Amino acid sequence: MQPIMNTYGRLPVTFQKGKGAYVFDEDGKSYLDALSGIAVCGLGHGHPEVSRAIRQQADNLVHTSNLYGIGQQQTLAQKLTRISGMDNVFFGNSGAEANEAAIKIARKYGNDQGVQLPTILVMENAFHGRTMATLTATANPAAHAGFTPLLNGFERVPYNDLAAAQQAVRNNDNIVAILVEPVQGEGGVSCASDAYMNGLRKLCDDKNLLLMLDEIQTGNGRTGKYFAFQHFAWIPDVLTTAKGLGNGVPIGACLAKGKAAHVLQPGNHGSTYGGNPLVCAAANAVVDTIEKENLCARVSELGERIRAAIKEQLQDTGFVTEYRGKGLMIGLVLNTPDSAAEIVKSSLDAGLLLNVTAGNVVRLLPPFILTNQEADLIAQQTSAQIKAFFAAQK
Ligand SMILES: *Cc1c(COP(=O)(O)O)cnc(C)c1O
């Protein structure tokens, strides 16, 4: 019997070391990391500022609990609220926990107003996590299978369909909030249109609903702004983030603004580890580095460069039907009805880490610290793997 529970389909490789955009396996073979631990290590591996912050804080104080003040958490909260324009933050340890906090805010917001069955509007193809509430909010039927009963208080409409959201709100007085990803990562790197996002903001304003953005994957510079909502001219009521915030140290954050910021009161929610000194020290170093090195602009530049290079190399082949994404969230929709999972394996053999999501979407989530040369190498190797995949199909 394997001592680790069988919850992941793992690739047959074990990494021992990482430096910048590269990781190294037990035999010393190097891999160019175009996945960043699933959008987590935006600053790459072994970033000196983050490593120093973790070392120093580990020597100083790792944990005290939220029974007491935590200086590093206070500092991080100030930075995140300044950057986002939100009012306050709750810290948890993961993306799912950040969304749990958002879901609890929405429910209490509804219950405080006497709404009978506070309901959150969620989207098709959404991914919000694996806990029971976030699993319910997630759209994937395969992820639901075997875990009934799911929670009530969720209603689902198609993504990027403003009329469907408007109609759902019109027909159901219990809807108190809309939870949506500005770019659906797991759902196939689908970008919401500007009109859709602006329309959801207006709908929530008109109907007094909370607009809750799941920026667990899109936050912390990934799309070329610190948060993806900053591509628009408004602010959400609730904002969750996690993946890139700690560069690999587990942390999640749920930010709130205005009426949403006053919903949770002492005793309503908590986490033993959430926002402890160690993780917040790491996250403070991450946020400082992103700002100091102007990495959001660099992300836009690198994203354009990689997308353009792949397009140039593949546009005459017909293998890619759509080039998706924003910044360094890149999705290549392959012209195949079958799963393209073999590309992950062949890329691994060739020393490139990438991912396939939604069956046929090759997904790249490279680190922000790439050199132009590394970016070109990712584009060239990814194109070569896609060509090899289609050559083998014949
Ligand atoms: C990864 C992800 C989550 C879940 O985060 P965990 O840290 O795995 O719990 C939720 N929402 C989105 C959009 C994500 O990409």
Tab-separated table of C-alpha atoms and ligand atoms in Angstrom:
chain	number	residue	atom	x	y	z
A	1	MET	CA	0.000	0.000	0.000
A	2	GLN	CA	1.329	3.430	-0.938
A	3	PRO	CA	1.629	5.565	2.198
A	4	ILE	CA	0.278	8.681	0.419
A	5	MET	CA	-3.457	8.697	-0.284
A	6	ASN	CA	-4.178	8.212	-3.955
A	7	THR	CA	-5.717	11.616	-4.729
A	8	TYR	CA	-3.407	12.805	-7.527
A	9	GLY	CA	-2.415	11.459	-10.931
A	10	ARG	CA	1.249	12.309	-10.543
A	11	LEU	CA	3.890	12.414	-13.250
A	12	PRO	CA	6.865	10.089	-12.724
A	13	VAL	CA	9.384	12.699	-11.615
A	14	THR	CA	10.570	14.089	-8.263
A	15	PHE	CA	12.241	17.487	-8.081
A	16	GLN	CA	14.998	18.217	-5.641
A	17	LYS	CA	16.066	21.762	-6.321
A	18	GLY	CA	14.926	24.903	-8.094
A	19	LYS	CA	16.634	28.061	-9.248
A	20	GLY	CA	14.887	30.881	-11.104
A	21	ALA	CA	12.811	29.421	-13.943
A	22	TYR	CA	14.388	25.957	-13.661
A	23	VAL	CA	13.854	22.898	-11.457
A	24	PHE	CA	16.145	19.859	-11.212
A	25	ASP	CA	15.159	16.221	-10.609
A	26	GLU	CA	16.904	13.558	-8.547
A	27	ASP	CA	19.238	12.716	-11.428
A	28	GLY	CA	20.172	16.369	-11.902
A	29	LYS	CA	18.163	16.725	-15.144
A	30	SER	CA	16.933	20.311	-15.594
A	31	TYR	CA	13.408	21.389	-16.562
A	32	LEU	CA	12.269	24.807	-17.713
A	33	ASP	CA	9.277	25.558	-15.493
A	34	ALA	CA	6.445	27.101	-17.542
A	35	LEU	CA	3.868	26.208	-14.856
A	36	SER	CA	5.297	27.776	-11.657
A	37	GLY	CA	3.703	25.158	-9.401
A	38	ILE	CA	0.297	26.086	-10.932
A	39	ALA	CA	0.627	29.899	-10.902
A	40	VAL	CA	2.201	29.923	-7.439
A	41	CYS	CA	5.919	30.661	-7.850
A	42	GLY	CA	5.603	33.871	-9.860
A	43	LEU	CA	9.023	34.986	-8.664
A	44	GLY	CA	10.536	31.665	-9.688
A	45	HIS	CA	12.359	29.253	-7.421
A	46	GLY	CA	14.764	30.295	-4.669
A	47	HIS	CA	14.113	34.016	-5.060
A	48	PRO	CA	16.742	35.666	-2.808
A	49	GLU	CA	14.372	38.233	-1.236
A	50	VAL	CA	11.714	35.649	-0.412
A	51	SER	CA	14.260	33.132	0.884
A	52	ARG	CA	15.846	35.767	3.086
A	53	ALA	CA	12.474	36.828	4.510
A	54	ILE	CA	11.566	33.203	5.322
A	55	ARG	CA	14.958	32.518	6.936
A	56	GLN	CA	14.890	35.673	9.040
A	57	GLN	CA	11.319	35.174	10.202
A	58	ALA	CA	11.950	31.479	10.965
A	59	ASP	CA	14.781	32.487	13.276
A	60	ASN	CA	12.673	35.195	14.865
A	61	LEU	CA	9.110	33.916	15.378
A	62	VAL	CA	7.085	31.382	13.360
A	63	HIS	CA	3.667	31.295	15.033
A	64	THR	CA	1.719	32.818	17.884
A	65	SER	CA	-1.965	32.482	16.756
A	66	ASN	CA	-4.557	35.147	16.080
A	67	LEU	CA	-5.189	35.554	19.807
A	68	TYR	CA	-2.476	38.228	19.571
A	69	GLY	CA	-1.377	40.983	17.249
A	70	ILE	CA	0.847	39.889	14.343
A	71	GLY	CA	3.090	42.610	12.946
A	72	GLN	CA	3.838	40.932	9.626
A	73	GLN	CA	0.098	40.329	9.068
A	74	GLN	CA	-0.684	43.984	9.832
A	75	THR	CA	1.963	45.105	7.320
A	76	LEU	CA	0.712	42.719	4.647
A	77	ALA	CA	-2.894	43.816	5.162
A	78	GLN	CA	-1.842	47.453	4.729
A	79	LYS	CA	-0.041	46.637	1.476
A	80	LEU	CA	-2.879	44.574	-0.010
A	81	THR	CA	-5.566	47.127	0.866
A	82	ARG	CA	-3.419	49.990	-0.488
A	83	ILE	CA	-2.790	48.135	-3.771
A	84	SER	CA	-6.393	46.988	-4.252
A	85	GLY	CA	-8.434	49.824	-2.746
A	86	MET	CA	-10.268	47.256	-0.610
A	87	ASP	CA	-10.926	48.049	3.082
A	88	ASN	CA	-9.791	44.972	5.027
A	89	VAL	CA	-8.494	41.381	4.816
A	90	PHE	CA	-9.029	37.961	6.385
A	91	PHE	CA	-6.074	35.588	6.031
A	92	GLY	CA	-6.397	31.823	5.578
A	93	ASN	CA	-4.007	29.173	4.312
A	94	SER	CA	-5.193	28.382	0.790
A	95	GLY	CA	-7.373	29.458	-2.071
A	96	ALA	CA	-10.298	27.326	-0.973
A	97	GLU	CA	-10.144	28.869	2.514
A	98	ALA	CA	-10.151	32.361	1.047
A	99	ASN	CA	-13.286	31.434	-0.921
A	100	GLU	CA	-14.875	29.860	2.171
A	101	ALA	CA	-14.491	33.237	3.879
A	102	ALA	CA	-16.103	34.955	0.879
A	103	ILE	CA	-18.993	32.466	0.874
A	104	LYS	CA	-19.543	32.999	4.606
A	105	ILE	CA	-19.525	36.794	4.104
A	106	ALA	CA	-22.183	36.434	1.374
A	107	ARG	CA	-24.373	34.170	3.502
A	108	LYS	CA	-24.177	36.386	6.579
A	109	TYR	CA	-24.750	39.466	4.430
A	110	GLY	CA	-27.970	37.812	3.241
A	111	ASN	CA	-29.032	36.493	6.637
A	112	ASP	CA	-28.453	39.895	8.248
A	113	GLN	CA	-31.022	41.296	5.779
A	114	GLY	CA	-33.495	38.493	6.464
A	115	VAL	CA	-33.057	36.791	3.075
A	116	GLN	CA	-34.659	33.355	3.344
A	117	LEU	CA	-32.079	31.179	1.575
A	118	PRO	CA	-29.041	33.338	0.787
A	119	THR	CA	-27.867	32.163	-2.623
A	120	ILE	CA	-24.646	32.802	-4.536
A	121	LEU	CA	-24.702	32.963	-8.312
A	122	VAL	CA	-21.785	30.940	-9.774
A	123	MET	CA	-20.698	30.125	-13.324
A	124	GLU	CA	-20.381	27.166	-15.622
A	125	ASN	CA	-16.782	25.919	-15.934
A	126	ALA	CA	-15.914	27.650	-12.649
A	127	PHE	CA	-13.249	26.351	-10.294
A	128	HIS	CA	-13.292	27.577	-6.706
A	129	GLY	CA	-11.656	24.768	-4.690
A	130	ARG	CA	-12.176	21.348	-3.112
A	131	THR	CA	-13.744	21.990	0.316
A	132	MET	CA	-17.475	21.214	0.459
A	133	ALA	CA	-18.672	24.788	-0.122
A	134	THR	CA	-16.072	25.619	-2.776
A	135	LEU	CA	-16.634	22.225	-4.432
A	136	THR	CA	-20.326	23.062	-4.648
A	137	ALA	CA	-19.412	26.405	-6.241
A	138	THR	CA	-17.099	24.569	-8.682
A	139	ALA	CA	-18.828	23.507	-11.897
A	140	ASN	CA	-17.011	20.292	-12.805
A	141	PRO	CA	-19.433	17.312	-12.509
A	142	ALA	CA	-16.480	14.895	-12.251
A	143	ALA	CA	-15.274	16.769	-9.152
A	144	HIS	CA	-18.800	16.560	-7.652
A	145	ALA	CA	-19.231	12.844	-8.332
A	146	GLY	CA	-19.470	10.798	-5.154
A	147	PHE	CA	-19.633	13.775	-2.792
A	148	THR	CA	-23.353	14.394	-2.492
A	149	PRO	CA	-25.058	15.910	-0.672
A	150	LEU	CA	-23.568	19.166	-1.899
A	151	LEU	CA	-24.586	22.434	-0.219
A	152	ASN	CA	-27.668	24.395	-1.143
A	153	GLY	CA	-27.567	28.131	-1.709
A	154	PHE	CA	-25.822	28.120	-5.093
A	155	GLU	CA	-27.274	28.762	-8.547
A	156	ARG	CA	-25.307	28.375	-11.784
A	157	VAL	CA	-25.462	30.262	-15.093
A	158	PRO	CA	-23.237	30.245	-18.217
A	159	TYR	CA	-19.966	32.215	-17.992
A	160	ASN	CA	-19.605	35.403	-19.996
A	161	ASP	CA	-23.387	35.599	-20.502
A	162	LEU	CA	-24.627	38.810	-18.903
A	163	ALA	CA	-28.262	38.275	-19.902
A	164	ALA	CA	-28.267	34.899	-18.118
A	165	ALA	CA	-26.948	36.490	-14.916
A	166	GLN	CA	-29.485	39.335	-15.138
A	167	GLN	CA	-32.322	36.889	-15.652
A	168	ALA	CA	-31.233	34.670	-12.754
A	169	VAL	CA	-31.140	37.680	-10.437
A	170	ARG	CA	-34.552	38.831	-11.672
A	171	ASN	CA	-36.067	35.394	-11.020
A	172	ASN	CA	-34.542	34.669	-7.629
A	173	ASP	CA	-34.848	37.124	-4.720
A	174	ASN	CA	-32.541	34.925	-2.654
A	175	ILE	CA	-29.464	35.801	-4.694
A	176	VAL	CA	-27.170	37.912	-2.509
A	177	ALA	CA	-23.839	37.680	-4.333
A	178	ILE	CA	-22.125	36.784	-7.600
A	179	LEU	CA	-18.874	34.784	-7.426
A	180	VAL	CA	-16.824	34.837	-10.628
A	181	GLU	CA	-13.261	34.411	-11.947
A	182	PRO	CA	-12.098	37.282	-14.218
A	183	VAL	CA	-10.182	34.618	-16.158
A	184	GLN	CA	-11.214	30.986	-15.658
A	185	GLY	CA	-7.925	29.166	-15.131
A	186	GLU	CA	-8.894	25.519	-14.602
A	187	GLY	CA	-11.897	26.056	-16.872
A	188	GLY	CA	-9.601	26.522	-19.913
A	189	VAL	CA	-7.981	29.977	-19.554
A	190	SER	CA	-11.205	31.719	-20.645
A	191	CYS	CA	-11.207	35.502	-20.309
A	192	ALA	CA	-14.420	37.245	-19.376
A	193	SER	CA	-15.243	40.073	-21.777
A	194	ASP	CA	-14.986	43.656	-20.543
A	195	ALA	CA	-18.696	44.184	-21.215
A	196	TYR	CA	-19.541	41.136	-19.095
A	197	MET	CA	-17.415	42.208	-16.123
A	198	ASN	CA	-18.671	45.814	-16.308
A	199	GLY	CA	-22.232	44.492	-16.597
A	200	LEU	CA	-21.863	42.283	-13.511
A	201	ARG	CA	-20.586	45.272	-11.529
A	202	LYS	CA	-23.628	47.310	-12.576
A	203	LEU	CA	-26.029	44.428	-11.881
A	204	CYS	CA	-24.618	44.059	-8.358
A	205	ASP	CA	-24.860	47.830	-7.769
A	206	ASP	CA	-28.458	47.957	-9.007
A	207	LYS	CA	-29.601	44.966	-6.941
A	208	ASN	CA	-27.436	45.521	-3.865
A	209	LEU	CA	-25.562	42.223	-4.379
A	210	LEU	CA	-21.943	41.534	-3.508
A	211	LEU	CA	-19.638	41.198	-6.498
A	212	MET	CA	-17.087	38.612	-5.342
A	213	LEU	CA	-14.073	38.009	-7.570
A	214	ASP	CA	-12.081	34.796	-7.274
A	215	GLU	CA	-8.584	36.083	-8.076
A	216	ILE	CA	-6.836	33.149	-6.482
A	217	GLN	CA	-5.079	32.457	-9.770
A	218	THR	CA	-5.316	35.855	-11.511
A	219	GLY	CA	-4.044	37.918	-8.558
A	220	ASN	CA	-0.531	38.992	-7.590
A	221	GLY	CA	0.567	40.174	-11.016
A	222	ARG	CA	-0.351	37.125	-13.090
A	223	THR	CA	-2.453	39.001	-15.692
A	224	GLY	CA	-0.270	42.111	-15.961
A	225	LYS	CA	-2.017	44.128	-13.235
A	226	TYR	CA	-1.604	43.398	-9.536
A	227	PHE	CA	-5.231	42.183	-9.559
A	228	ALA	CA	-7.132	41.366	-12.754
A	229	PHE	CA	-10.023	43.662	-11.760
A	230	GLN	CA	-7.594	46.575	-12.177
A	231	HIS	CA	-8.005	46.143	-15.943
A	232	PHE	CA	-11.431	47.710	-15.245
A	233	ALA	CA	-12.497	51.025	-13.718
A	234	TRP	CA	-14.244	49.759	-10.591
A	235	ILE	CA	-13.628	47.784	-7.386
A	236	PRO	CA	-15.291	44.517	-6.281
A	237	ASP	CA	-17.016	44.057	-2.902
A	238	VAL	CA	-15.109	40.873	-2.073
A	239	LEU	CA	-11.820	39.666	-3.570
A	240	THR	CA	-10.036	36.394	-2.890
A	241	THR	CA	-6.448	35.580	-3.736
A	242	ALA	CA	-3.847	32.986	-2.830
A	243	LYS	CA	-1.635	31.266	-5.391
A	244	GLY	CA	1.017	33.861	-6.198
A	245	LEU	CA	0.878	35.629	-2.835
A	246	GLY	CA	3.383	33.506	-0.923
A	247	ASN	CA	5.516	32.242	-3.836
A	248	GLY	CA	4.965	28.721	-2.450
A	249	VAL	CA	4.381	29.421	1.230
A	250	PRO	CA	0.701	28.555	1.886
A	251	ILE	CA	-1.430	31.677	2.298
A	252	GLY	CA	-4.865	32.822	1.176
A	253	ALA	CA	-6.557	36.186	1.563
A	254	CYS	CA	-10.154	37.367	1.408
A	255	LEU	CA	-10.432	41.136	1.007
A	256	ALA	CA	-13.650	43.078	1.488
A	257	LYS	CA	-14.880	46.600	0.835
A	258	GLY	CA	-17.702	48.822	2.068
A	259	LYS	CA	-20.737	46.936	3.308
A	260	ALA	CA	-18.949	43.581	2.878
A	261	ALA	CA	-16.087	44.697	5.153
A	262	HIS	CA	-18.312	44.909	8.251
A	263	VAL	CA	-20.131	41.573	7.923
A	264	LEU	CA	-17.753	39.324	9.891
A	265	GLN	CA	-17.421	40.170	13.571
A	266	PRO	CA	-15.465	38.507	16.428
A	267	GLY	CA	-16.451	34.852	16.709
A	268	ASN	CA	-17.856	34.608	13.163
A	269	HIS	CA	-14.785	33.140	11.470
A	270	GLY	CA	-11.208	32.156	12.172
A	271	SER	CA	-8.122	30.103	11.424
A	272	THR	CA	-5.390	28.913	13.769
A	273	TYR	CA	-2.558	29.318	11.263
A	274	GLY	CA	-4.124	31.981	9.029
A	275	GLY	CA	-1.778	34.910	8.412
A	276	ASN	CA	0.937	33.698	10.787
A	277	PRO	CA	4.266	35.553	11.021
A	278	LEU	CA	6.175	33.157	8.753
A	279	VAL	CA	3.799	33.154	5.785
A	280	CYS	CA	3.144	36.887	6.020
A	281	ALA	CA	6.883	37.619	6.064
A	282	ALA	CA	7.207	35.640	2.818
A	283	ALA	CA	4.169	37.371	1.285
A	284	ASN	CA	5.472	40.812	2.275
A	285	ALA	CA	8.688	40.029	0.397
A	286	VAL	CA	6.670	38.848	-2.616
A	287	VAL	CA	4.498	41.981	-2.759
A	288	ASP	CA	7.527	44.258	-2.273
A	289	THR	CA	9.422	42.520	-5.067
A	290	ILE	CA	6.494	42.674	-7.509
A	291	GLU	CA	6.167	46.421	-6.851
A	292	LYS	CA	9.866	47.320	-6.659
A	293	GLU	CA	10.776	45.484	-9.860
A	294	ASN	CA	7.675	46.685	-11.708
A	295	LEU	CA	6.850	43.069	-12.521
A	296	CYS	CA	3.243	43.645	-13.601
A	297	ALA	CA	4.430	45.544	-16.681
A	298	ARG	CA	7.028	42.851	-17.312
A	299	VAL	CA	4.305	40.176	-17.125
A	300	SER	CA	2.329	41.923	-19.890
A	301	GLU	CA	5.442	42.202	-22.040
A	302	LEU	CA	6.451	38.555	-21.528
A	303	GLY	CA	2.903	37.348	-22.135
A	304	GLU	CA	2.698	39.209	-25.447
A	305	ARG	CA	6.122	37.932	-26.448
A	306	ILE	CA	5.338	34.258	-25.737
A	307	ARG	CA	1.870	34.371	-27.310
A	308	ALA	CA	3.199	36.105	-30.443
A	309	ALA	CA	6.100	33.660	-30.825
A	310	ILE	CA	3.856	30.601	-30.465
A	311	LYS	CA	1.354	32.095	-32.905
A	312	GLU	CA	4.110	32.701	-35.424
A	313	GLN	CA	5.310	29.136	-35.115
A	314	LEU	CA	1.886	27.471	-35.237
A	315	GLN	CA	-0.495	29.724	-37.159
A	316	ASP	CA	-0.030	27.941	-40.497
A	317	THR	CA	-0.561	24.480	-39.007
A	318	GLY	CA	-4.221	24.799	-37.950
A	319	PHE	CA	-3.339	22.914	-34.735
A	320	VAL	CA	-4.426	25.803	-32.490
A	321	THR	CA	-7.951	27.193	-32.853
A	322	GLU	CA	-7.658	29.927	-30.209
A	323	TYR	CA	-4.837	31.763	-28.432
A	324	ARG	CA	-6.258	32.687	-25.030
A	325	GLY	CA	-5.194	34.511	-21.920
A	326	LYS	CA	-4.005	37.685	-20.280
A	327	GLY	CA	-0.429	38.391	-19.206
A	328	LEU	CA	1.301	35.186	-18.191
A	329	MET	CA	-1.889	33.117	-18.133
A	330	ILE	CA	-1.661	31.547	-21.566
A	331	GLY	CA	-4.045	28.983	-23.069
A	332	LEU	CA	-3.721	27.329	-26.474
A	333	VAL	CA	-6.922	25.602	-27.565
A	334	LEU	CA	-5.915	22.589	-29.642
A	335	ASN	CA	-7.825	21.439	-32.657
A	336	THR	CA	-8.438	17.962	-31.259
A	337	PRO	CA	-11.586	16.420	-29.814
A	338	ASP	CA	-9.471	14.145	-27.615
A	339	SER	CA	-7.574	14.861	-24.454
A	340	ALA	CA	-4.133	16.296	-25.141
A	341	ALA	CA	-2.677	14.981	-21.866
A	342	GLU	CA	0.191	13.237	-23.719
A	343	ILE	CA	1.682	16.671	-24.395
A	344	VAL	CA	2.348	17.048	-20.688
A	345	LYS	CA	4.308	13.777	-20.667
A	346	SER	CA	6.286	14.413	-23.854
A	347	SER	CA	7.135	17.936	-22.674
A	348	LEU	CA	8.346	16.543	-19.374
A	349	ASP	CA	10.647	14.147	-21.227
A	350	ALA	CA	11.924	17.111	-23.240
A	351	GLY	CA	12.587	19.124	-20.053
A	352	LEU	CA	9.603	21.505	-20.103
A	353	LEU	CA	6.896	21.768	-17.427
A	354	LEU	CA	3.480	22.756	-18.744
A	355	ASN	CA	-0.087	21.648	-18.210
A	356	VAL	CA	-3.227	20.712	-20.132
A	357	THR	CA	-6.600	21.789	-18.740
A	358	ALA	CA	-10.218	21.371	-19.848
A	359	GLY	CA	-9.101	18.409	-21.996
A	360	ASN	CA	-7.528	20.192	-24.946
A	361	VAL	CA	-6.174	23.524	-23.685
A	362	VAL	CA	-2.380	23.681	-23.295
A	363	ARG	CA	-1.786	25.989	-20.343
A	364	LEU	CA	1.339	27.999	-19.595
A	365	LEU	CA	1.766	29.867	-16.285
A	366	PRO	CA	5.438	30.817	-16.374
A	367	PRO	CA	7.261	32.832	-13.709
A	368	PHE	CA	7.573	36.622	-14.042
A	369	ILE	CA	11.370	36.564	-13.752
A	370	LEU	CA	11.963	34.967	-17.182
A	371	THR	CA	14.675	36.418	-19.386
A	372	ASN	CA	13.625	37.100	-22.979
A	373	GLN	CA	15.714	34.121	-23.981
A	374	GLU	CA	13.882	31.818	-21.535
A	375	ALA	CA	10.539	33.157	-22.784
A	376	ASP	CA	11.546	32.374	-26.377
A	377	LEU	CA	12.659	28.898	-25.348
A	378	ILE	CA	9.264	28.231	-23.719
A	379	ALA	CA	7.484	29.353	-26.910
A	380	GLN	CA	9.735	27.292	-29.161
A	381	GLN	CA	9.575	24.104	-27.048
A	382	THR	CA	5.811	24.372	-26.531
A	383	SER	CA	5.263	24.764	-30.283
A	384	ALA	CA	7.539	21.799	-30.977
A	385	GLN	CA	5.612	19.593	-28.523
A	386	ILE	CA	2.268	20.556	-30.071
A	387	LYS	CA	3.597	19.772	-33.557
A	388	ALA	CA	4.918	16.405	-32.356
A	389	PHE	CA	1.553	15.590	-30.755
A	390	PHE	CA	-0.329	16.190	-34.018
A	391	ALA	CA	2.304	14.325	-36.063
A	392	ALA	CA	1.767	11.271	-33.822
A	393	GLN	CA	-2.048	11.495	-34.269
A	394	LYS	CA	-1.801	10.740	-37.988
B	1	LIG	C1	-6.391	27.098	-7.342
B	1	LIG	C2	-7.682	27.804	-7.296
B	1	LIG	C3	-8.551	27.665	-6.188
B	1	LIG	C4	-8.258	26.746	-5.035
B	1	LIG	O1	-7.078	27.041	-4.356
B	1	LIG	P1	-6.453	25.963	-3.337
B	1	LIG	O2	-5.266	26.690	-2.751
B	1	LIG	O3	-6.072	24.769	-4.143
B	1	LIG	O4	-7.476	25.658	-2.330
B	1	LIG	C5	-9.727	28.398	-6.207
B	1	LIG	N1	-10.047	29.208	-7.227
B	1	LIG	C6	-9.234	29.365	-8.289
B	1	LIG	C7	-9.630	30.298	-9.396
B	1	LIG	C8	-8.035	28.662	-8.371
B	1	LIG	O5	-7.254	28.787	-9.449
